[in-house]
C-alpha atoms as a PDB file:
ATOM      1  CA  UNK A   1      -5.105 -18.124   3.747  1.00  0.00           C
ATOM      2  CA  UNK A   2      -7.781 -16.019   1.506  1.00  0.00           C
ATOM      3  CA  UNK A   3     -10.244 -14.825   2.839  1.00  0.00           C
ATOM      4  CA  UNK A   4     -13.186 -12.658   1.285  1.00  0.00           C
ATOM      5  CA  UNK A   5     -15.435 -10.706   3.592  1.00  0.00           C
ATOM      6  CA  UNK A   6     -18.208  -9.527   0.967  1.00  0.00           C
ATOM      7  CA  UNK A   7     -18.412  -9.149  -2.296  1.00  0.00           C
ATOM      8  CA  UNK A   8     -15.370  -7.841  -4.910  1.00  0.00           C
ATOM      9  CA  UNK A   9     -14.681  -7.625  -8.235  1.00  0.00           C
ATOM     10  CA  UNK A  10     -10.840  -8.493  -9.156  1.00  0.00           C
ATOM     11  CA  UNK A  11     -10.576  -7.518 -12.614  1.00  0.00           C
ATOM     12  CA  UNK A  12      -6.754  -8.779 -14.093  1.00  0.00           C
ATOM     13  CA  UNK A  13      -5.061  -9.163 -10.287  1.00  0.00           C
ATOM     14  CA  UNK A  14      -2.717 -11.442  -9.800  1.00  0.00           C
ATOM     15  CA  UNK A  15      -1.848 -12.880  -6.788  1.00  0.00           C
ATOM     16  CA  UNK A  16       1.453 -15.306  -5.993  1.00  0.00           C
ATOM     17  CA  UNK A  17       2.296 -16.405  -2.322  1.00  0.00           C
ATOM     18  CA  UNK A  18       5.767 -18.249  -1.886  1.00  0.00           C
ATOM     19  CA  UNK A  19       5.763 -19.018   1.873  1.00  0.00           C
ATOM     20  CA  UNK A  20       3.664 -20.191   4.793  1.00  0.00           C
ATOM     21  CA  UNK A  21       0.738 -19.357   7.070  1.00  0.00           C
ATOM     22  CA  UNK A  22       0.370 -16.116   5.239  1.00  0.00           C
ATOM     23  CA  UNK A  23      -3.348 -14.458   4.882  1.00  0.00           C
ATOM     24  CA  UNK A  24      -5.157 -12.258   2.712  1.00  0.00           C
ATOM     25  CA  UNK A  25      -8.184 -10.428   4.133  1.00  0.00           C
ATOM     26  CA  UNK A  26     -10.312  -8.378   1.546  1.00  0.00           C
ATOM     27  CA  UNK A  27     -13.675  -6.765   3.183  1.00  0.00           C
ATOM     28  CA  UNK A  28     -17.031  -5.605   1.504  1.00  0.00           C
ATOM     29  CA  UNK A  29     -17.187  -3.553  -1.889  1.00  0.00           C
ATOM     30  CA  UNK A  30     -13.611  -3.571  -3.011  1.00  0.00           C
ATOM     31  CA  UNK A  31     -12.695  -3.345  -6.362  1.00  0.00           C
ATOM     32  CA  UNK A  32      -9.222  -4.285  -7.797  1.00  0.00           C
ATOM     33  CA  UNK A  33      -8.700  -3.254 -11.817  1.00  0.00           C
ATOM     34  CA  UNK A  34      -5.280  -5.187 -13.067  1.00  0.00           C
ATOM     35  CA  UNK A  35      -2.864  -5.404  -9.459  1.00  0.00           C
ATOM     36  CA  UNK A  36      -0.176  -8.057  -8.704  1.00  0.00           C
ATOM     37  CA  UNK A  37      -0.331  -8.782  -4.547  1.00  0.00           C
ATOM     38  CA  UNK A  38       3.542 -10.298  -4.289  1.00  0.00           C
ATOM     39  CA  UNK A  39       3.988 -12.314  -0.899  1.00  0.00           C
ATOM     40  CA  UNK A  40       7.306 -14.200   0.037  1.00  0.00           C
ATOM     41  CA  UNK A  41       8.303 -15.431   2.702  1.00  0.00           C
ATOM     42  CA  UNK A  42       6.424 -16.915   5.936  1.00  0.00           C
ATOM     43  CA  UNK A  43       3.844 -15.122   8.291  1.00  0.00           C
ATOM     44  CA  UNK A  44       2.402 -12.222   6.079  1.00  0.00           C
ATOM     45  CA  UNK A  45      -0.253 -10.481   5.884  1.00  0.00           C
ATOM     46  CA  UNK A  46      -2.369  -8.675   3.588  1.00  0.00           C
ATOM     47  CA  UNK A  47      -5.359  -6.585   4.585  1.00  0.00           C
ATOM     48  CA  UNK A  48      -7.769  -4.277   2.563  1.00  0.00           C
ATOM     49  CA  UNK A  49     -11.324  -2.783   4.660  1.00  0.00           C
ATOM     50  CA  UNK A  50     -13.957  -2.263   2.583  1.00  0.00           C
ATOM     51  CA  UNK A  51     -14.528   0.459  -0.768  1.00  0.00           C
ATOM     52  CA  UNK A  52     -11.318   0.799  -1.626  1.00  0.00           C
ATOM     53  CA  UNK A  53     -11.041   1.154  -5.498  1.00  0.00           C
ATOM     54  CA  UNK A  54      -8.411   0.003  -6.954  1.00  0.00           C
ATOM     55  CA  UNK A  55      -8.744   1.774 -11.088  1.00  0.00           C
ATOM     56  CA  UNK A  56      -5.207   0.510 -12.573  1.00  0.00           C
ATOM     57  CA  UNK A  57      -2.142  -1.282 -11.975  1.00  0.00           C
ATOM     58  CA  UNK A  58      -0.796  -1.780  -8.645  1.00  0.00           C
ATOM     59  CA  UNK A  59       1.683  -3.783  -6.937  1.00  0.00           C
ATOM     60  CA  UNK A  60       1.953  -4.463  -3.507  1.00  0.00           C
ATOM     61  CA  UNK A  61       4.735  -6.476  -2.463  1.00  0.00           C
ATOM     62  CA  UNK A  62       5.437  -8.487   0.980  1.00  0.00           C
ATOM     63  CA  UNK A  63       8.015  -9.674   2.627  1.00  0.00           C
ATOM     64  CA  UNK A  64       9.926 -11.126   5.481  1.00  0.00           C
ATOM     65  CA  UNK A  65       6.191 -11.696   8.156  1.00  0.00           C
ATOM     66  CA  UNK A  66       5.570  -8.141   7.237  1.00  0.00           C
ATOM     67  CA  UNK A  67       2.230  -7.089   6.139  1.00  0.00           C
ATOM     68  CA  UNK A  68       0.295  -4.064   4.477  1.00  0.00           C
ATOM     69  CA  UNK A  69      -3.044  -3.061   5.589  1.00  0.00           C
ATOM     70  CA  UNK A  70      -5.559  -0.602   3.895  1.00  0.00           C
ATOM     71  CA  UNK A  71      -8.430   1.191   5.115  1.00  0.00           C
ATOM     72  CA  UNK A  72     -11.773   1.540   4.077  1.00  0.00           C
ATOM     73  CA  UNK A  73     -12.602   3.772   0.845  1.00  0.00           C
ATOM     74  CA  UNK A  74      -9.754   3.996  -0.410  1.00  0.00           C
ATOM     75  CA  UNK A  75      -8.809   5.013  -4.055  1.00  0.00           C
ATOM     76  CA  UNK A  76      -5.613   3.863  -5.935  1.00  0.00           C
ATOM     77  CA  UNK A  77      -4.764   5.279  -9.699  1.00  0.00           C
ATOM     78  CA  UNK A  78      -2.148   3.545 -12.053  1.00  0.00           C
ATOM     79  CA  UNK A  79       1.315   2.338 -11.531  1.00  0.00           C
ATOM     80  CA  UNK A  80       1.092   2.503  -7.609  1.00  0.00           C
ATOM     81  CA  UNK A  81       3.200   0.390  -5.448  1.00  0.00           C
ATOM     82  CA  UNK A  82       3.872  -0.318  -1.755  1.00  0.00           C
ATOM     83  CA  UNK A  83       6.584  -2.561  -0.721  1.00  0.00           C
ATOM     84  CA  UNK A  84       7.656  -3.615   3.272  1.00  0.00           C
ATOM     85  CA  UNK A  85      11.602  -3.933   2.125  1.00  0.00           C
ATOM     86  CA  UNK A  86      14.052  -3.999  -0.375  1.00  0.00           C
ATOM     87  CA  UNK A  87      13.880  -7.539  -1.687  1.00  0.00           C
ATOM     88  CA  UNK A  88      17.775  -8.242  -0.760  1.00  0.00           C
ATOM     89  CA  UNK A  89      19.479  -7.936   2.121  1.00  0.00           C
ATOM     90  CA  UNK A  90      21.768  -4.826   2.511  1.00  0.00           C
ATOM     91  CA  UNK A  91      25.043  -5.098   5.319  1.00  0.00           C
ATOM     92  CA  UNK A  92      27.300  -3.270   7.506  1.00  0.00           C
ATOM     93  CA  UNK A  93      31.137  -4.161   6.188  1.00  0.00           C
ATOM     94  CA  UNK A  94      32.364  -4.157   9.651  1.00  0.00           C
ATOM     95  CA  UNK A  95      29.966  -5.407  11.599  1.00  0.00           C
ATOM     96  CA  UNK A  96      28.517  -8.005   9.107  1.00  0.00           C
ATOM     97  CA  UNK A  97      25.140  -6.872  10.633  1.00  0.00           C
ATOM     98  CA  UNK A  98      22.322  -6.366   8.574  1.00  0.00           C
ATOM     99  CA  UNK A  99      20.630  -2.562   8.430  1.00  0.00           C
ATOM    100  CA  UNK A 100      17.788  -2.702   6.175  1.00  0.00           C
ATOM    101  CA  UNK A 101      15.367  -4.774   7.503  1.00  0.00           C
ATOM    102  CA  UNK A 102      11.924  -4.810   6.182  1.00  0.00           C
ATOM    103  CA  UNK A 103       8.974  -2.789   7.404  1.00  0.00           C
ATOM    104  CA  UNK A 104       4.724  -3.047   7.390  1.00  0.00           C
ATOM    105  CA  UNK A 105       3.044  -0.224   5.662  1.00  0.00           C
ATOM    106  CA  UNK A 106      -0.484   0.781   7.381  1.00  0.00           C
ATOM    107  CA  UNK A 107      -2.237   3.392   5.315  1.00  0.00           C
ATOM    108  CA  UNK A 108      -4.957   4.725   6.655  1.00  0.00           C
ATOM    109  CA  UNK A 109      -8.822   5.605   5.608  1.00  0.00           C
ATOM    110  CA  UNK A 110      -9.539   7.869   2.414  1.00  0.00           C
ATOM    111  CA  UNK A 111      -6.302   7.887   1.171  1.00  0.00           C
ATOM    112  CA  UNK A 112      -6.204   8.753  -2.864  1.00  0.00           C
ATOM    113  CA  UNK A 113      -2.462   7.943  -4.542  1.00  0.00           C
ATOM    114  CA  UNK A 114      -1.980   9.754  -7.151  1.00  0.00           C
ATOM    115  CA  UNK A 115      -0.356   8.424 -10.630  1.00  0.00           C
ATOM    116  CA  UNK A 116       3.121   6.836 -10.476  1.00  0.00           C
ATOM    117  CA  UNK A 117       3.419   6.743  -6.645  1.00  0.00           C
ATOM    118  CA  UNK A 118       6.232   4.345  -4.419  1.00  0.00           C
ATOM    119  CA  UNK A 119       5.208   3.772  -0.545  1.00  0.00           C
ATOM    120  CA  UNK A 120       7.688   2.249   0.646  1.00  0.00           C
ATOM    121  CA  UNK A 121       8.843  -0.041   3.775  1.00  0.00           C
ATOM    122  CA  UNK A 122       7.880   0.956   7.783  1.00  0.00           C
ATOM    123  CA  UNK A 123       4.995   4.327   6.290  1.00  0.00           C
ATOM    124  CA  UNK A 124       1.987   4.291   8.534  1.00  0.00           C
ATOM    125  CA  UNK A 125      -0.099   7.210   6.195  1.00  0.00           C
ATOM    126  CA  UNK A 126      -3.162   8.537   8.676  1.00  0.00           C
ATOM    127  CA  UNK A 127      -7.086   9.307   6.975  1.00  0.00           C
ATOM    128  CA  UNK A 128      -8.167  11.325   4.116  1.00  0.00           C
ATOM    129  CA  UNK A 129      -4.962  12.154   3.049  1.00  0.00           C
ATOM    130  CA  UNK A 130      -3.752  12.537  -0.615  1.00  0.00           C
ATOM    131  CA  UNK A 131      -0.211  10.814  -2.396  1.00  0.00           C
ATOM    132  CA  UNK A 132       0.144  14.143  -5.005  1.00  0.00           C
ATOM    133  CA  UNK A 133       1.770  12.267  -8.509  1.00  0.00           C
ATOM    134  CA  UNK A 134       4.999  10.930  -9.058  1.00  0.00           C
ATOM    135  CA  UNK A 135       5.532  11.039  -5.195  1.00  0.00           C
ATOM    136  CA  UNK A 136       7.770   8.804  -3.048  1.00  0.00           C
ATOM    137  CA  UNK A 137       7.136   8.354   0.318  1.00  0.00           C
ATOM    138  CA  UNK A 138       9.355   7.243   2.664  1.00  0.00           C
ATOM    139  CA  UNK A 139       8.239   8.362   5.834  1.00  0.00           C
ATOM    140  CA  UNK A 140       4.916   7.870   7.999  1.00  0.00           C
ATOM    141  CA  UNK A 141       2.595  11.232   7.417  1.00  0.00           C
ATOM    142  CA  UNK A 142       0.257   9.903  11.102  1.00  0.00           C
ATOM    143  CA  UNK A 143      -1.881  13.242  10.761  1.00  0.00           C
ATOM    144  CA  UNK A 144      -4.350  12.300   8.028  1.00  0.00           C
ATOM    145  CA  UNK A 145      -6.066  15.459   6.120  1.00  0.00           C
ATOM    146  CA  UNK A 146      -3.064  16.365   4.128  1.00  0.00           C
ATOM    147  CA  UNK A 147      -1.183  16.668   0.905  1.00  0.00           C
ATOM    148  CA  UNK A 148       1.876  14.862   0.569  1.00  0.00           C
ATOM    149  CA  UNK A 149       3.842  15.639  -3.002  1.00  0.00           C
ATOM    150  CA  UNK A 150       7.293  15.279  -4.356  1.00  0.00           C
ATOM    151  CA  UNK A 151      10.523  12.385  -3.665  1.00  0.00           C
ATOM    152  CA  UNK A 152      10.895  12.555  -0.791  1.00  0.00           C
ATOM    153  CA  UNK A 153       7.280  13.269  -0.012  1.00  0.00           C
ATOM    154  CA  UNK A 154       6.995  15.706   2.200  1.00  0.00           C
ATOM    155  CA  UNK A 155       3.740  17.771   2.894  1.00  0.00           C
ATOM    156  CA  UNK A 156       2.298  20.940   0.836  1.00  0.00           C
ATOM    157  CA  UNK A 157      -0.820  21.591   1.903  1.00  0.00           C
ATOM    158  CA  UNK A 158      -2.815  20.741   5.582  1.00  0.00           C
ATOM    159  CA  UNK A 159      -6.059  20.743   6.674  1.00  0.00           C
ATOM    160  CA  UNK A 160      -7.856  18.941   3.724  1.00  0.00           C
ATOM    161  CA  UNK A 161     -10.639  16.087   1.798  1.00  0.00           C
ATOM    162  CA  UNK A 162     -11.369  15.061  -1.085  1.00  0.00           C
ATOM    163  CA  UNK A 163     -13.874  13.196  -2.449  1.00  0.00           C
ATOM    164  CA  UNK A 164     -14.038  10.972  -6.470  1.00  0.00           C
ATOM    165  CA  UNK A 165     -16.848  12.945  -7.691  1.00  0.00           C
ATOM    166  CA  UNK A 166     -16.337  16.275  -9.782  1.00  0.00           C
ATOM    167  CA  UNK A 167     -18.281  19.232  -7.889  1.00  0.00           C
END
């Protein structure tokens, strides 16, 4: 199911769905320039709030009944990736149990993703945060107003706010 709740612009954006009972919800006044949304398996969900700006290639991959949720007013540079899973199973050699389950991603309001950033499964990022260029975020940072940088990402500055205007 594809639900568009208001006026949006999708330019060079591809949506691939392979499965059943999947849902994409897009709020109002979003701009998508050059992105891919891949959904595989059943019962997955991608949600964009309102006023988000995807300014360059962004890749979102959702599998195994998980979700990627974005709040309002997020800013995406280019080469930004979100992956809820590994796409292949890793098994414990002794028990045969799978050890790499997929996990949903939740992004707050007004999060800015720099160039070449990657957000991996199970991550939650709080409001008004910045993900610095080249960062790979592998764990959650639920307290907002921070700059996250590095591989793996860690907080390098707290108590910040950002604007997309040059002052």
